[in-house]
Structures are given as C-alpha cells and as structure tokens.
Amino acid sequence: MSNGYIPSFSSTPSANQPSSSMSYMPNINLDHVNNVSVQNLGINDLQIQDLMGNPHIRKLVDDSQDITRRLAASTDARSKLLDKVELLQEQCSKQQQMIVELQNRTHTNVPAPNPSVQVPLPSPLPASAPPPTPAPPTPAPPASNANCVIPGKREFRPATRPAGIPRSVLWNLEDCAKEGAVGEANKSRPSMNKCIRDVEGNPIPSSVYGAITGTAKMLITEILSKLPVPSDPSAQETSKLKTYYKKYYPKEYREVVLQLDDSHELLRLCAPHWKADHVVQSVLTAMANPKKGPEASEQQSAKRGRTEDSEEVASTQATVAGGAIH
C-alpha cells in the first residue's frame, strides 16, 4: 500500500450498493494480505474463521460432516450384514452336510470299518509248498433279489408285487400277513418298524426307522400342525389324527405322505404309498399322546377302531420325544 490508501467497509449500504449484497461482510485482516491488491482479493485469500462466518459456508460444512457420518454408519451396517450372511451360509452348509450324511445312513446298512480290528496277513508260503487250491466261486444271489430295483420318486407302482421283488420286502398288506409283520392287537394293521425292509427283505435297524419317523414328524409340524381348526363344530372335539386331516385337509395330508415317500427310498418298496401313509398315521398318534405309554395309546386307538401295535407305538413315541430330526 505505497499510496497509504486503506479501503473502508461500511456496515450500512450506500446509495450505489444494494442492501442484499452487503448482508454479510467478512472481517478481513489486512496483515495477511501482504502485497495483494484489495481489488484482487479472492476467497482463497480469506482465513477459515472468515469463511465459517458465512451461513452458506457453514451449512455446506455441516452437510458434508453429516454425509460423512451417514456414510460411516452405512459402511458399518454393511459390514455387519456381510458377517451375518457368512454365518448363515456356514450354518446352511452344515445342515446340508447333515442331511447328506443322514441319507447315506438310510440308503446303506453296511457298517463302517473298525480301525481297531487288525486283519491278519497270510504268512508267506515256502518255496516247496504246492500252489493253493482255488476257492470255489461264490454263488450268485437269487435272481429275485438281483432284479430288485427301488422305484423312483412319484413313479407308478402296481398294487401287486412285481416279479423281480421278493415277498420278504413286504410289497403289500397280504405279504405282511404272510410274514407275520402285523400288530398283536389287530391283525389287519401292520407294525411299521417291522414292515419297512431293505431290497433284500431284511428288517431295517432302529436308527433308520427313527430317521424315517423323525422326517414324518418334521413334515407334520411344518405342514399339518399350522393349519387352522375348521368351523365345523365336530372338528373342535376331534383329535388331530389321520381321519381328522383326511376329512378336513386331504390335500395337505397327501402332500405330507408324498414328501415322506420321496425322502426315504425304502418307503417306496411297496404298493402306492401305503408304508409312508402308515408311518404318518403312527407318528400322528404318538404326537397326540406324548406323555402316555403304549398301553394308553393303544386303548385310545381301540376306541376309534384303529388299535396300534404296542411295540410300534413305543418305538415311534421314543423317536418323536427324542427328536431324531430337528
């Protein structure tokens, strides 16, 4: 400022200055201007406290800080969601692995090898020993069992037993009666823990039967138990057994039977769906009497004309109470 001129800014607008343009006047510190001409003074030459005094600048800064906070919160929420997705995927993978293991146990009854059992190795033959006599060939399995093929899901199955399936598989109720796999109290009702057989006609282990009844309980809980009680007055006093669901919800009951039939291939070794149907019926009876013994369940079924075999009811109730499949 060689000429000694110092500009002055009035707080009141002059005649040549509009009042709106003078609503804010920064407090300029000329000590920091140095040799810059006042006429060339720009926003970059102002100090931060002068800029923050402008309400528009203050609003921009506040909005920027608010956006920064929201972005940080969104990033944190996204990170938490990704952690939950990863956890759910891990749990889903474990559930699928359990299902595969259970199906493998159901499809095969071959026991796992015991690593503690040592198989003796044959001792070497002396040089002068004669060659061993070859063992006779192993006889082939019977033709009936060799041709036994488990039907596929929803595949047509005749009421009469096909020629390639042995009678011990218990294809229909007539085979059950001939094999003695019926209840003690009612000869016309099969005992399902005895009637479900493998392709060779052998009874299945209790663990496999428990897996089947566990699947039936899961399907009943997911499909049938959630259905509302009909407005029919008689439905209010009817126990939720097979006759109840076949009367009021026949479509849903059949869907449970078909899904159970699809889930366990051993149930498909029979005329159309009767084994899966009887398993669902047994599990419904056991679920209706969770705290009663086999004798009480048998008496209640007898009143309805459908007496259960006591051994089957006891096995089914133990499975339902223990929750073979959750």
PDB file of N, CA and C in Angstrom, residues 242-288:
ATOM      1  N   LYS A 242     -55.173 -89.148  11.735  1.00  0.00           N
ATOM      2  CA  LYS A 242     -55.276 -89.349  10.288  1.00  0.00           C
ATOM      3  C   LYS A 242     -56.677 -89.034   9.774  1.00  0.00           C
ATOM      4  N   THR A 243     -57.718 -89.524  10.468  1.00  0.00           N
ATOM      5  CA  THR A 243     -59.084 -89.297   9.987  1.00  0.00           C
ATOM      6  C   THR A 243     -59.435 -87.813   9.986  1.00  0.00           C
ATOM      7  N   TYR A 244     -58.917 -87.064  10.961  1.00  0.00           N
ATOM      8  CA  TYR A 244     -59.182 -85.624  11.032  1.00  0.00           C
ATOM      9  C   TYR A 244     -58.620 -84.917   9.799  1.00  0.00           C
ATOM     10  N   TYR A 245     -57.342 -85.182   9.494  1.00  0.00           N
ATOM     11  CA  TYR A 245     -56.714 -84.484   8.372  1.00  0.00           C
ATOM     12  C   TYR A 245     -57.247 -84.968   7.029  1.00  0.00           C
ATOM     13  N   LYS A 246     -57.585 -86.246   6.922  1.00  0.00           N
ATOM     14  CA  LYS A 246     -58.122 -86.739   5.651  1.00  0.00           C
ATOM     15  C   LYS A 246     -59.533 -86.204   5.398  1.00  0.00           C
ATOM     16  N   LYS A 247     -60.233 -85.839   6.461  1.00  0.00           N
ATOM     17  CA  LYS A 247     -61.580 -85.288   6.303  1.00  0.00           C
ATOM     18  C   LYS A 247     -61.543 -83.797   5.995  1.00  0.00           C
ATOM     19  N   TYR A 248     -60.730 -83.051   6.741  1.00  0.00           N
ATOM     20  CA  TYR A 248     -60.748 -81.594   6.614  1.00  0.00           C
ATOM     21  C   TYR A 248     -59.619 -81.062   5.716  1.00  0.00           C
ATOM     22  N   TYR A 249     -58.489 -81.756   5.683  1.00  0.00           N
ATOM     23  CA  TYR A 249     -57.359 -81.288   4.878  1.00  0.00           C
ATOM     24  C   TYR A 249     -56.757 -82.463   4.099  1.00  0.00           C
ATOM     25  N   PRO A 250     -57.510 -83.069   3.187  1.00  0.00           N
ATOM     26  CA  PRO A 250     -56.986 -84.241   2.459  1.00  0.00           C
ATOM     27  C   PRO A 250     -55.801 -83.908   1.560  1.00  0.00           C
ATOM     28  N   LYS A 251     -55.811 -82.733   0.952  1.00  0.00           N
ATOM     29  CA  LYS A 251     -54.716 -82.360   0.051  1.00  0.00           C
ATOM     30  C   LYS A 251     -53.413 -82.204   0.823  1.00  0.00           C
ATOM     31  N   GLU A 252     -53.466 -81.528   1.974  1.00  0.00           N
ATOM     32  CA  GLU A 252     -52.252 -81.314   2.771  1.00  0.00           C
ATOM     33  C   GLU A 252     -51.742 -82.640   3.350  1.00  0.00           C
ATOM     34  N   TYR A 253     -52.675 -83.504   3.773  1.00  0.00           N
ATOM     35  CA  TYR A 253     -52.258 -84.799   4.317  1.00  0.00           C
ATOM     36  C   TYR A 253     -51.551 -85.627   3.244  1.00  0.00           C
ATOM     37  N   ARG A 254     -52.106 -85.635   2.036  1.00  0.00           N
ATOM     38  CA  ARG A 254     -51.472 -86.398   0.961  1.00  0.00           C
ATOM     39  C   ARG A 254     -50.090 -85.824   0.629  1.00  0.00           C
ATOM     40  N   GLU A 255     -49.936 -84.513   0.707  1.00  0.00           N
ATOM     41  CA  GLU A 255     -48.637 -83.904   0.427  1.00  0.00           C
ATOM     42  C   GLU A 255     -47.592 -84.359   1.441  1.00  0.00           C
ATOM     43  N   VAL A 256     -47.975 -84.492   2.719  1.00  0.00           N
ATOM     44  CA  VAL A 256     -47.050 -84.997   3.737  1.00  0.00           C
ATOM     45  C   VAL A 256     -46.632 -86.424   3.400  1.00  0.00           C
ATOM     46  N   VAL A 257     -47.597 -87.263   3.017  1.00  0.00           N
ATOM     47  CA  VAL A 257     -47.292 -88.655   2.673  1.00  0.00           C
ATOM     48  C   VAL A 257     -46.346 -88.719   1.473  1.00  0.00           C
ATOM     49  N   LEU A 258     -46.614 -87.923   0.445  1.00  0.00           N
ATOM     50  CA  LEU A 258     -45.781 -87.954  -0.758  1.00  0.00           C
ATOM     51  C   LEU A 258     -44.364 -87.450  -0.473  1.00  0.00           C
ATOM     52  N   GLN A 259     -44.244 -86.389   0.321  1.00  0.00           N
ATOM     53  CA  GLN A 259     -42.907 -85.873   0.636  1.00  0.00           C
ATOM     54  C   GLN A 259     -42.114 -86.869   1.484  1.00  0.00           C
ATOM     55  N   LEU A 260     -42.788 -87.553   2.415  1.00  0.00           N
ATOM     56  CA  LEU A 260     -42.105 -88.584   3.199  1.00  0.00           C
ATOM     57  C   LEU A 260     -41.676 -89.731   2.291  1.00  0.00           C
ATOM     58  N   ASP A 261     -42.528 -90.105   1.360  1.00  0.00           N
ATOM     59  CA  ASP A 261     -42.212 -91.161   0.401  1.00  0.00           C
ATOM     60  C   ASP A 261     -41.009 -90.776  -0.458  1.00  0.00           C
ATOM     61  N   ASP A 262     -40.912 -89.496  -0.822  1.00  0.00           N
ATOM     62  CA  ASP A 262     -39.775 -89.021  -1.619  1.00  0.00           C
ATOM     63  C   ASP A 262     -38.481 -88.976  -0.809  1.00  0.00           C
ATOM     64  N   SER A 263     -38.587 -88.742   0.494  1.00  0.00           N
ATOM     65  CA  SER A 263     -37.402 -88.526   1.329  1.00  0.00           C
ATOM     66  C   SER A 263     -36.665 -89.817   1.649  1.00  0.00           C
ATOM     67  N   HIS A 264     -37.359 -90.957   1.677  1.00  0.00           N
ATOM     68  CA  HIS A 264     -36.741 -92.234   2.065  1.00  0.00           C
ATOM     69  C   HIS A 264     -37.118 -93.287   1.033  1.00  0.00           C
ATOM     70  N   GLU A 265     -36.136 -93.738   0.278  1.00  0.00           N
ATOM     71  CA  GLU A 265     -36.423 -94.655  -0.827  1.00  0.00           C
ATOM     72  C   GLU A 265     -36.923 -96.011  -0.351  1.00  0.00           C
ATOM     73  N   LEU A 266     -36.579 -96.433   0.880  1.00  0.00           N
ATOM     74  CA  LEU A 266     -37.076 -97.714   1.372  1.00  0.00           C
ATOM     75  C   LEU A 266     -38.594 -97.718   1.504  1.00  0.00           C
ATOM     76  N   LEU A 267     -39.193 -96.548   1.704  1.00  0.00           N
ATOM     77  CA  LEU A 267     -40.653 -96.476   1.781  1.00  0.00           C
ATOM     78  C   LEU A 267     -41.301 -96.719   0.426  1.00  0.00           C
ATOM     79  N   ARG A 268     -40.527 -96.652  -0.640  1.00  0.00           N
ATOM     80  CA  ARG A 268     -41.086 -96.863  -1.978  1.00  0.00           C
ATOM     81  C   ARG A 268     -41.070 -98.325  -2.395  1.00  0.00           C
ATOM     82  N   LEU A 269     -40.578 -99.219  -1.526  1.00  0.00           N
ATOM     83  CA  LEU A 269     -40.631-100.650  -1.806  1.00  0.00           C
ATOM     84  C   LEU A 269     -41.982-101.200  -1.367  1.00  0.00           C
ATOM     85  N   CYS A 270     -43.044-100.718  -1.981  1.00  0.00           N
ATOM     86  CA  CYS A 270     -44.390-101.159  -1.607  1.00  0.00           C
ATOM     87  C   CYS A 270     -45.369-100.691  -2.667  1.00  0.00           C
ATOM     88  N   ALA A 271     -46.586-101.193  -2.560  1.00  0.00           N
ATOM     89  CA  ALA A 271     -47.677-100.684  -3.377  1.00  0.00           C
ATOM     90  C   ALA A 271     -47.892 -99.222  -3.025  1.00  0.00           C
ATOM     91  N   PRO A 272     -48.594 -98.468  -3.872  1.00  0.00           N
ATOM     92  CA  PRO A 272     -48.600 -96.999  -3.777  1.00  0.00           C
ATOM     93  C   PRO A 272     -48.743 -96.409  -2.373  1.00  0.00           C
ATOM     94  N   HIS A 273     -47.631 -95.974  -1.810  1.00  0.00           N
ATOM     95  CA  HIS A 273     -47.551 -95.059  -0.657  1.00  0.00           C
ATOM     96  C   HIS A 273     -48.114 -95.617   0.656  1.00  0.00           C
ATOM     97  N   TRP A 274     -48.436 -96.910   0.749  1.00  0.00           N
ATOM     98  CA  TRP A 274     -49.094 -97.337   1.983  1.00  0.00           C
ATOM     99  C   TRP A 274     -48.129 -97.332   3.171  1.00  0.00           C
ATOM    100  N   LYS A 275     -46.843 -97.582   2.927  1.00  0.00           N
ATOM    101  CA  LYS A 275     -45.899 -97.561   4.048  1.00  0.00           C
ATOM    102  C   LYS A 275     -45.718 -96.143   4.587  1.00  0.00           C
ATOM    103  N   ALA A 276     -45.551 -95.163   3.701  1.00  0.00           N
ATOM    104  CA  ALA A 276     -45.436 -93.778   4.163  1.00  0.00           C
ATOM    105  C   ALA A 276     -46.713 -93.327   4.854  1.00  0.00           C
ATOM    106  N   ASP A 277     -47.864 -93.755   4.341  1.00  0.00           N
ATOM    107  CA  ASP A 277     -49.145 -93.378   4.941  1.00  0.00           C
ATOM    108  C   ASP A 277     -49.268 -93.925   6.355  1.00  0.00           C
ATOM    109  N   HIS A 278     -48.876 -95.189   6.568  1.00  0.00           N
ATOM    110  CA  HIS A 278     -48.973 -95.781   7.904  1.00  0.00           C
ATOM    111  C   HIS A 278     -47.959 -95.172   8.868  1.00  0.00           C
ATOM    112  N   VAL A 279     -46.779 -94.764   8.359  1.00  0.00           N
ATOM    113  CA  VAL A 279     -45.806 -94.098   9.240  1.00  0.00           C
ATOM    114  C   VAL A 279     -46.360 -92.757   9.715  1.00  0.00           C
ATOM    115  N   VAL A 280     -46.952 -91.978   8.812  1.00  0.00           N
ATOM    116  CA  VAL A 280     -47.552 -90.697   9.201  1.00  0.00           C
ATOM    117  C   VAL A 280     -48.661 -90.925  10.217  1.00  0.00           C
ATOM    118  N   GLN A 281     -49.463 -91.955  10.015  1.00  0.00           N
ATOM    119  CA  GLN A 281     -50.541 -92.260  10.955  1.00  0.00           C
ATOM    120  C   GLN A 281     -49.983 -92.603  12.335  1.00  0.00           C
ATOM    121  N   SER A 282     -48.918 -93.402  12.385  1.00  0.00           N
ATOM    122  CA  SER A 282     -48.321 -93.778  13.670  1.00  0.00           C
ATOM    123  C   SER A 282     -47.726 -92.572  14.386  1.00  0.00           C
ATOM    124  N   VAL A 283     -47.050 -91.685  13.634  1.00  0.00           N
ATOM    125  CA  VAL A 283     -46.438 -90.506  14.255  1.00  0.00           C
ATOM    126  C   VAL A 283     -47.515 -89.548  14.758  1.00  0.00           C
ATOM    127  N   LEU A 284     -48.607 -89.387  14.023  1.00  0.00           N
ATOM    128  CA  LEU A 284     -49.711 -88.539  14.496  1.00  0.00           C
ATOM    129  C   LEU A 284     -50.273 -89.069  15.807  1.00  0.00           C
ATOM    130  N   THR A 285     -50.415 -90.392  15.923  1.00  0.00           N
ATOM    131  CA  THR A 285     -50.920 -90.982  17.163  1.00  0.00           C
ATOM    132  C   THR A 285     -49.952 -90.743  18.314  1.00  0.00           C
ATOM    133  N   ALA A 286     -48.652 -90.898  18.057  1.00  0.00           N
ATOM    134  CA  ALA A 286     -47.657 -90.674  19.110  1.00  0.00           C
ATOM    135  C   ALA A 286     -47.591 -89.208  19.518  1.00  0.00           C
ATOM    136  N   MET A 287     -47.724 -88.288  18.553  1.00  0.00           N
ATOM    137  CA  MET A 287     -47.694 -86.860  18.875  1.00  0.00           C
ATOM    138  C   MET A 287     -48.935 -86.436  19.650  1.00  0.00           C
ATOM    139  N   ALA A 288     -50.059 -87.112  19.437  1.00  0.00           N
ATOM    140  CA  ALA A 288     -51.279 -86.787  20.175  1.00  0.00           C
ATOM    141  C   ALA A 288     -51.228 -87.295  21.602  1.00  0.00           C
TER     142      ALA A 288
END
